[in-house]
mmCIF file of C-alpha atoms and ligand atoms in Angstrom:
data_model
loop_
_atom_site.group_PDB
_atom_site.id
_atom_site.type_symbol
_atom_site.label_atom_id
_atom_site.label_comp_id
_atom_site.label_asym_id
_atom_site.label_seq_id
_atom_site.Cartn_x
_atom_site.Cartn_y
_atom_site.Cartn_z
ATOM 1 C CA MET A 691 19.730 -6.844 -6.255
ATOM 2 C CA SER A 692 17.949 -4.910 -4.201
ATOM 3 C CA SER A 693 18.804 -2.306 -1.959
ATOM 4 C CA PHE A 694 17.084 -1.073 1.289
ATOM 5 C CA VAL A 695 17.000 1.421 4.510
ATOM 6 C CA TRP A 696 15.941 0.049 7.860
ATOM 7 C CA CYS A 697 12.860 1.483 9.179
ATOM 8 C CA HIS A 698 13.377 4.846 11.233
ATOM 9 C CA GLY A 699 10.543 3.750 13.432
ATOM 10 C CA PRO A 700 12.133 4.101 17.219
ATOM 11 C CA SER A 701 10.187 1.065 18.098
ATOM 12 C CA CYS A 702 9.947 -0.948 15.029
ATOM 13 C CA HIS A 703 12.223 -3.982 16.581
ATOM 14 C CA LYS A 704 9.331 -3.967 19.671
ATOM 15 C CA SER A 705 6.310 -4.810 17.817
ATOM 16 C CA HIS A 706 5.429 -8.784 18.244
ATOM 17 C CA THR A 707 5.084 -10.019 14.496
ATOM 18 C CA GLN A 708 6.462 -13.076 12.723
ATOM 19 C CA ASP A 709 8.307 -11.066 10.071
ATOM 20 C CA ARG A 710 10.493 -9.277 12.557
ATOM 21 C CA ILE A 711 11.702 -12.672 14.197
ATOM 22 C CA ARG A 712 15.300 -13.338 13.513
ATOM 23 C CA GLY A 713 17.820 -15.474 14.714
ATOM 24 C CA VAL A 714 18.323 -19.148 15.890
ATOM 25 C CA LYS A 715 16.255 -21.127 18.700
ATOM 26 C CA GLY A 716 17.695 -19.663 22.016
ATOM 27 C CA SER A 717 19.066 -16.411 20.583
ATOM 28 C CA LYS A 718 15.973 -14.860 18.928
ATOM 29 C CA VAL A 719 15.417 -11.550 18.652
ATOM 30 C CA LEU A 720 12.884 -9.071 17.192
ATOM 31 C CA ARG A 721 14.410 -6.895 14.786
ATOM 32 C CA THR A 722 13.764 -3.528 12.885
ATOM 33 C CA LYS A 723 12.115 -4.075 9.445
ATOM 34 C CA LYS A 724 13.690 -3.456 6.095
ATOM 35 C CA VAL A 725 11.970 -0.783 3.824
ATOM 36 C CA GLN A 726 12.795 -1.638 0.279
ATOM 37 C CA ALA A 727 14.225 1.462 -1.546
ATOM 38 C CA ASN A 728 12.092 0.049 -4.863
ATOM 39 C CA ASN A 729 8.630 0.381 -3.004
ATOM 40 C CA TRP A 730 7.764 3.706 -4.323
ATOM 41 C CA GLY A 731 9.961 4.385 -7.169
ATOM 42 C CA ASP A 732 11.750 7.774 -7.240
ATOM 43 C CA ASN A 733 8.898 9.145 -5.540
ATOM 44 C CA PHE A 734 10.461 9.392 -2.064
ATOM 45 C CA ASN A 735 7.797 9.906 0.724
ATOM 46 C CA MET A 736 7.469 8.522 4.285
ATOM 47 C CA TYR A 737 7.164 4.841 2.921
ATOM 48 C CA SER A 738 10.581 5.103 1.708
ATOM 49 C CA TYR A 739 12.186 5.264 5.446
ATOM 50 C CA PHE A 740 9.244 3.860 7.488
ATOM 51 C CA CYS A 741 7.305 -0.006 7.314
ATOM 52 C CA SER A 742 4.366 1.768 8.259
ATOM 53 C CA GLN A 743 2.203 4.916 9.410
ATOM 54 C CA GLY A 744 2.858 3.362 13.071
ATOM 55 C CA CYS A 745 6.300 3.674 12.883
ATOM 56 C CA TYR A 746 6.208 7.181 11.174
ATOM 57 C CA ASN A 747 4.042 8.689 13.478
ATOM 58 C CA ASP A 748 6.290 6.962 16.501
ATOM 59 C CA PHE A 749 9.370 8.744 14.625
ATOM 60 C CA ALA A 750 7.404 12.132 14.470
ATOM 61 C CA ASN A 751 6.411 11.913 18.261
ATOM 62 C CA THR A 752 9.841 11.029 19.295
ATOM 63 C CA HIS A 753 11.417 13.655 17.337
ATOM 64 C CA ILE A 754 8.776 16.379 17.209
ATOM 65 C CA ASN A 755 10.497 19.151 18.644
ATOM 66 C CA SER A 756 13.509 19.063 16.019
ATOM 67 C CA ILE A 757 10.901 18.319 13.343
ATOM 68 C CA ILE A 758 9.184 21.590 13.971
ATOM 69 C CA ALA A 759 12.622 23.211 13.931
ATOM 70 C CA ILE A 760 12.979 22.736 10.413
ATOM 71 C CA ALA A 761 9.914 24.706 9.423
ATOM 72 C CA PRO A 762 8.425 26.535 12.307
ATOM 73 C CA ARG A 763 5.043 28.173 11.880
ATOM 74 C CA LEU A 764 5.238 31.463 13.935
ATOM 75 C CA GLU A 765 2.262 33.327 11.956
ATOM 76 C CA PRO A 766 -0.996 31.899 10.669
ATOM 77 C CA LEU A 767 -1.456 31.041 7.226
ATOM 78 C CA GLU A 768 -4.452 32.593 5.366
ATOM 79 C CA THR A 769 -6.528 31.453 2.133
ATOM 80 C CA PRO A 770 -8.228 34.088 0.608
ATOM 81 C CA ILE A 771 -12.201 32.874 0.318
ATOM 82 C CA ASN A 772 -15.505 34.144 -0.984
ATOM 83 C CA VAL A 773 -18.438 33.212 1.425
ATOM 84 C CA THR A 774 -21.871 32.297 0.221
ATOM 85 C CA LYS A 775 -25.137 31.433 1.388
ATOM 86 C CA GLU A 776 -27.760 29.602 -0.877
ATOM 87 C CA GLN A 777 -30.744 27.734 -0.049
ATOM 88 C CA VAL A 778 -31.178 24.555 -1.349
ATOM 89 C CA GLN A 779 -33.966 22.347 -1.768
ATOM 90 C CA TYR A 780 -34.202 18.828 -0.169
ATOM 91 C CA ARG A 781 -34.508 16.045 -2.301
ATOM 92 C CA TRP A 782 -36.628 13.858 -0.217
ATOM 93 C CA ARG A 783 -38.921 16.430 1.605
ATOM 94 C CA ASP A 784 -40.746 19.765 1.145
ATOM 95 C CA GLY A 785 -38.370 22.695 2.538
ATOM 96 C CA THR A 786 -35.188 23.921 1.897
ATOM 97 C CA TYR A 787 -31.650 24.276 3.951
ATOM 98 C CA THR A 788 -29.373 26.702 3.912
ATOM 99 C CA ASN A 789 -26.025 25.797 1.991
ATOM 100 C CA THR A 790 -22.389 27.717 2.680
ATOM 101 C CA ARG A 791 -20.352 27.809 -0.245
ATOM 102 C CA ILE A 792 -16.545 28.429 0.277
ATOM 103 C CA THR A 793 -14.789 29.376 -2.920
ATOM 104 C CA THR A 794 -11.050 30.253 -3.068
ATOM 105 C CA VAL A 795 -10.088 33.596 -4.500
ATOM 106 C CA ASP A 796 -7.769 33.286 -7.318
ATOM 107 C CA ASN A 797 -4.732 35.932 -6.351
ATOM 108 C CA ASP A 798 -2.915 35.043 -9.527
ATOM 109 C CA VAL A 799 -5.442 36.732 -12.081
ATOM 110 C CA GLY A 800 -4.111 40.399 -12.672
HETATM 111 ZN ZN1 LIG B 265 8.747 0.159 11.128
#
């Protein structure tokens, strides 16, 4: 026995694919796809509720204001970094170029 959820994509049932066709001749429909609950084990993610990236995007774009309200970003986040410049020798010809190296600062020390 398999359990499933219906894809949450608002337009899933409008995609013209053969695997969405249901019904008998004369009364056929395109139906929202099933998403098998065991597709991704216990590791729930977007594919636990959506049949495709496209359906996920459709849902997110349709409900974007509600989604942002879950965790609004009112201030920017920052990652402390060190920036160093180094001259690196080309491998295929003479000369050097400047390489910018960005490393994150580990704030957990001390
Ligand atoms: Zn879908």
